[in-house]
Short mmCIF file of C-alpha atoms in Angstrom, two decimals:
data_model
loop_
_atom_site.label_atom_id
_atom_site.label_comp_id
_atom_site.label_asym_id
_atom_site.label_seq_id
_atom_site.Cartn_x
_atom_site.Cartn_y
_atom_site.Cartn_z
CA UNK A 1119 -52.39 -54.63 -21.07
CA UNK A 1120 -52.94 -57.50 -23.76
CA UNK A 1121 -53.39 -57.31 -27.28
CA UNK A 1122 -56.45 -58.77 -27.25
CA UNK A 1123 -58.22 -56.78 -24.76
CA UNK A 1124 -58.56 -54.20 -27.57
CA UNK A 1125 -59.10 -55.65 -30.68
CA UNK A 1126 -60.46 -52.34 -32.64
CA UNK A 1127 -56.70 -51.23 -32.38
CA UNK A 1128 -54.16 -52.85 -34.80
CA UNK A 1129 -50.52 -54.02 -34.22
CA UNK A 1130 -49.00 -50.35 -34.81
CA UNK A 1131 -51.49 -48.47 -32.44
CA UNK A 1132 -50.97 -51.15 -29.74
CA UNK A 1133 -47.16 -50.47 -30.09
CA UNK A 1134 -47.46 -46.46 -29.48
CA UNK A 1135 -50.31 -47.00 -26.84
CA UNK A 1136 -47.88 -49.75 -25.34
CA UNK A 1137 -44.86 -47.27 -25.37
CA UNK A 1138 -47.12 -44.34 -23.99
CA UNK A 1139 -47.60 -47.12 -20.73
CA UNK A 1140 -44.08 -47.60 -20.55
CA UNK A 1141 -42.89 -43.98 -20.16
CA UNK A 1142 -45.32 -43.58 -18.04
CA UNK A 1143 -43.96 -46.19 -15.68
CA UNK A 1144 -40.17 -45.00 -15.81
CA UNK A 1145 -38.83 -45.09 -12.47
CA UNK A 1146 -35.62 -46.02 -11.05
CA UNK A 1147 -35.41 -49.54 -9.37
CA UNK A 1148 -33.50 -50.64 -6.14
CA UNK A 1149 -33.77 -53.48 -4.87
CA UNK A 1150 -31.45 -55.60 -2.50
CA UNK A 1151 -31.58 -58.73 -1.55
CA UNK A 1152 -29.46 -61.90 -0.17
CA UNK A 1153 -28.26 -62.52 -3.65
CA UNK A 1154 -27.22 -59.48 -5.19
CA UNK A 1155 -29.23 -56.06 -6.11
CA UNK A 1156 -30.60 -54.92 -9.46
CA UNK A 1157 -30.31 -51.41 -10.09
CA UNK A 1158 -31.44 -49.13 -13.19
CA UNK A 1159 -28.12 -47.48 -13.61
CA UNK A 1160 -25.86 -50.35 -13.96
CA UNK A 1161 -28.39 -51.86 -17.08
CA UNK A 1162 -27.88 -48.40 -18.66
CA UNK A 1163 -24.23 -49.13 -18.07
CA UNK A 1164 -24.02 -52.15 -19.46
CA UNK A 1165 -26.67 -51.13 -22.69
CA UNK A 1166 -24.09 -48.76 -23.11
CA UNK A 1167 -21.31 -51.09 -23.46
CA UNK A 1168 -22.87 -53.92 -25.94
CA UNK A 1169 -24.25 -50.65 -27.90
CA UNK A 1170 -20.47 -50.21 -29.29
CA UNK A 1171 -20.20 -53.54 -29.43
CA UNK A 1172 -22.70 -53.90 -32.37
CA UNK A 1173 -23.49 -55.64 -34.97
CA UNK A 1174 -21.72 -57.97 -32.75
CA UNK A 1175 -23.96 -61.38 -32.47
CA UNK A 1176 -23.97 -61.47 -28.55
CA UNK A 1177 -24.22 -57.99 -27.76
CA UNK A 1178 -27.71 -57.80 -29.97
CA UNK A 1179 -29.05 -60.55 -27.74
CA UNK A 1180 -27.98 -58.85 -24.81
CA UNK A 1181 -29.79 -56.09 -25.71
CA UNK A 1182 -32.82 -57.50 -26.42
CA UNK A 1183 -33.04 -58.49 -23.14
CA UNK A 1184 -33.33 -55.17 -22.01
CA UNK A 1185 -37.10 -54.23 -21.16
CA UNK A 1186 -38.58 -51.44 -23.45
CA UNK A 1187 -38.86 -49.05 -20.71
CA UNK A 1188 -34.92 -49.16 -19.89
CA UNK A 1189 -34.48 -48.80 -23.82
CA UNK A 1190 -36.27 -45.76 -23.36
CA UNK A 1191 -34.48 -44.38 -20.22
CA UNK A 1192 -31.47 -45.68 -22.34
CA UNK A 1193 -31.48 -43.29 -25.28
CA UNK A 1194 -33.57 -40.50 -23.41
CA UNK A 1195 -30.60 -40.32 -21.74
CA UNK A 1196 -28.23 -40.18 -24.24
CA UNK A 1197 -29.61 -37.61 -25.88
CA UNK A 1198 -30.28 -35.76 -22.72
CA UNK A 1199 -26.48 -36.07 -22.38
CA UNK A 1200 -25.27 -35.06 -26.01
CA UNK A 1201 -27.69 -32.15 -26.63
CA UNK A 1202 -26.94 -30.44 -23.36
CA UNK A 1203 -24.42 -27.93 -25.19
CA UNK A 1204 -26.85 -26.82 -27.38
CA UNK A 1205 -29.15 -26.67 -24.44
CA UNK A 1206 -26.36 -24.00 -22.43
CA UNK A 1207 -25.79 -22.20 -25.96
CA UNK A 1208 -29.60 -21.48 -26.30
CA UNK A 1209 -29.31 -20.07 -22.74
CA UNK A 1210 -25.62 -17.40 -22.93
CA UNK A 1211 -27.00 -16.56 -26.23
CA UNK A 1212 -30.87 -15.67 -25.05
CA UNK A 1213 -31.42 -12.14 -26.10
CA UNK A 1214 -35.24 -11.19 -25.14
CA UNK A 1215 -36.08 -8.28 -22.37
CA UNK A 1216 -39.16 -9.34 -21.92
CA UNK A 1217 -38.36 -12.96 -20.33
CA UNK A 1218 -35.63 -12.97 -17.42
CA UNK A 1219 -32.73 -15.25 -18.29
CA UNK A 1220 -33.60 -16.84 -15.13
CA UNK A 1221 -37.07 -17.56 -15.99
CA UNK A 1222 -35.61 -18.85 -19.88
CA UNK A 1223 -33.57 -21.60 -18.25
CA UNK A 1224 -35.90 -22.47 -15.49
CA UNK A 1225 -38.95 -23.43 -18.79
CA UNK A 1226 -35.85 -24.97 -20.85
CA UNK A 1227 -35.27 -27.07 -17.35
CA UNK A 1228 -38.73 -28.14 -17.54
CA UNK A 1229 -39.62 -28.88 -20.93
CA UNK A 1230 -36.55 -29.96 -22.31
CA UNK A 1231 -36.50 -33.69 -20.51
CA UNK A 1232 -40.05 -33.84 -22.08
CA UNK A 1233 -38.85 -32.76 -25.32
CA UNK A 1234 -36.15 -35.29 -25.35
CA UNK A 1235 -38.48 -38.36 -24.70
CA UNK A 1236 -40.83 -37.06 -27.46
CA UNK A 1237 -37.89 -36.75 -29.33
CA UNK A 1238 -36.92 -40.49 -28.68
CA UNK A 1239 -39.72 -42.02 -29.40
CA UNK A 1240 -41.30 -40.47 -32.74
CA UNK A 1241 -37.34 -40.03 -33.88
CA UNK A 1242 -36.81 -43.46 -33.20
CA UNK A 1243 -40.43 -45.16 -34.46
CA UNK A 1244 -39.46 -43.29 -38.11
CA UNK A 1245 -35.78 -44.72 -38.16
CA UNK A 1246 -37.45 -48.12 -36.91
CA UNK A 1247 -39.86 -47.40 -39.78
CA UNK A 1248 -36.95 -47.86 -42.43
CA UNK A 1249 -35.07 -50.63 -40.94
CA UNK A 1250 -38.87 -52.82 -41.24
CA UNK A 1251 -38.15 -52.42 -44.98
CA UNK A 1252 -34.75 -53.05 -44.83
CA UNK A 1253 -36.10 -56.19 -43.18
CA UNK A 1254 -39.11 -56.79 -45.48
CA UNK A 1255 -36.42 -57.28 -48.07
CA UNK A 1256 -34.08 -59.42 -46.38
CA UNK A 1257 -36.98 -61.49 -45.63
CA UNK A 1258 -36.11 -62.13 -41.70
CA UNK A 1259 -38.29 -62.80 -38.54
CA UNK A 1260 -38.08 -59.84 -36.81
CA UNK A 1261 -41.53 -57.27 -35.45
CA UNK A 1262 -40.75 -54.05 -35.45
CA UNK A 1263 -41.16 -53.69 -31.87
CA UNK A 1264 -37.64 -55.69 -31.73
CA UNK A 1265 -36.80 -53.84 -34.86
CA UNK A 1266 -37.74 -50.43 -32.70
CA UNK A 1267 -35.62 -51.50 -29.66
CA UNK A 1268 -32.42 -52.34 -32.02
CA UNK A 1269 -32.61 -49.14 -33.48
CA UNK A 1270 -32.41 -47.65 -30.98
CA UNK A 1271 -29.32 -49.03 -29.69
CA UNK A 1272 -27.83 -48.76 -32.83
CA UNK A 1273 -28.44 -44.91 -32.66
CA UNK A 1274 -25.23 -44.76 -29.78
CA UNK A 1275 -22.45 -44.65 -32.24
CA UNK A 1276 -24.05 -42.30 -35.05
CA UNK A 1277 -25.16 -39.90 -32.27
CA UNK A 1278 -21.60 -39.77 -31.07
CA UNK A 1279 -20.52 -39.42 -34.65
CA UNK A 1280 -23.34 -36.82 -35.31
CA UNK A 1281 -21.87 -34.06 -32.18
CA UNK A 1282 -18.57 -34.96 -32.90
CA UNK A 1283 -19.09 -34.08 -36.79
CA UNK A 1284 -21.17 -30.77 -36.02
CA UNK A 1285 -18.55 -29.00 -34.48
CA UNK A 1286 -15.35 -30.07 -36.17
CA UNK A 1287 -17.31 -30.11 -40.32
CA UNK A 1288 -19.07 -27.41 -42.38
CA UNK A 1289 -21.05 -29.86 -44.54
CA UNK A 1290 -24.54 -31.01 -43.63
CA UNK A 1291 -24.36 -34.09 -45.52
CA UNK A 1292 -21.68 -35.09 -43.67
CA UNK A 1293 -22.90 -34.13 -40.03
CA UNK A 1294 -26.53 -35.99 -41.12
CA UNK A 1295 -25.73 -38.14 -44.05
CA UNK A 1296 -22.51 -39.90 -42.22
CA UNK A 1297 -24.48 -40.84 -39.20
CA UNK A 1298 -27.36 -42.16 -41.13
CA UNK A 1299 -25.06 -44.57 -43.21
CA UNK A 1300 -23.46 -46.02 -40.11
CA UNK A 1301 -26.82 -46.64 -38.35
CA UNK A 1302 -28.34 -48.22 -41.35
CA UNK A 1303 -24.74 -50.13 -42.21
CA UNK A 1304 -25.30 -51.46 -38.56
CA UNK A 1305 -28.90 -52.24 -39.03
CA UNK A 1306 -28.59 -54.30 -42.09
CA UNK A 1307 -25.44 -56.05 -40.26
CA UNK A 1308 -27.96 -57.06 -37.12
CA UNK A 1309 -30.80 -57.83 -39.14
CA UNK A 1310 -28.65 -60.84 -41.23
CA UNK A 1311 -28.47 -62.15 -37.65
CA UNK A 1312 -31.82 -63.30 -37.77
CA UNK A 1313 -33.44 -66.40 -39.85
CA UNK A 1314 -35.00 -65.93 -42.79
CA UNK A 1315 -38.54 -66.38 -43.79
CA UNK A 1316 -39.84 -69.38 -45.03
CA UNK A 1317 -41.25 -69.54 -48.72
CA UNK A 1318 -44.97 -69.77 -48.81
#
């Protein structure tokens, strides 16, 4: 799908309908072959790894190699992975007679991975949303789709932070406010990577 197959739909619509396409394609890849095999897992491995490494120059253009759909797999399952407490507290503490406990998990099992990539993606297009001003004032070359993938990278470390702060701190500012800082900190770092504008 090309831009300018549909030209009634502007640069942000393309991007959603674009992203829609790409979750829709998530699979895992295996390949092998005389030289050496590419699988899914290893990528998410290795986004993993640059992800603490940032603002650090190389590990942003590692990750921008990544494809959109593995950024996606990427953070869907992060947060998969970080929100399954809450997930196993919603089920010991499920208090309803009408609904089996049983039958509570098996619906949480099934929309929950849903959830979590609906989750990503409007989360992640609103954060992206800030960082494109952040950028607008810099004045640096970036589209938010690369703007969009770099947040969401950026999100590993605040997430982390985010868990870690809601159950050892009382104070919402801190469990929200802390995390926002360090992904916008880290942001602003990655966005002086890039060249500036030119004067018109």
């Amino acid at each position: 799908m090309r831009y300018g197959q549909f030209p009634h739909i502007n640069g942000a619509g393309f991007f959603v309908l674009e992203t829609v396409r790409q979750i829709s394609n998530i699979h895992i890849k295996y390949t092998i072959d005389g030289y050496g095999q590419e699988v899914l897992v290893v990528e998410l491995f290795t986004a993993l790894k640059n992800s603490f490494l940032l603002p650090e120059k190389k590990a942003l253009f590692r990750l921008n190699r990544i494809s959109m759909r593995n950024t996606i797999v990427y953070i869907s399952v992060i947060l998969f992975l970080l929100f399954i407490p809450d997930v196993l507290q919603m089920i010991l503490h499920f208090e309803d007679a009408e609904i089996p406990r049983s039958m509570y998990a098996l619906q949480l099992m099934v929309i929950y991975p849903f959830l979590i990539i609906f989750l990503a993606v409007s989360g992640i297009s609103l954060l992206a949303g800030v960082s494109f001003l952040i950028k607008v004032l810099l004045r640096r070359r970036l589209a938010y789709q690369q703007l969009w993938k770099m947040t969401a990278f950026a999100l590993t470390i605040p997430l982390l932070l985010h868990v870690l702060l809601k159950y050892t701190v009382d104070y919402s500012f801190m469990i929200n406010g802390v995390p926002l800082l360090v992904l916008y900190f880290l942001m602003y770092r990655m966005i002086l990577v890039y060249p500036q504008r030119r004067r018109e």
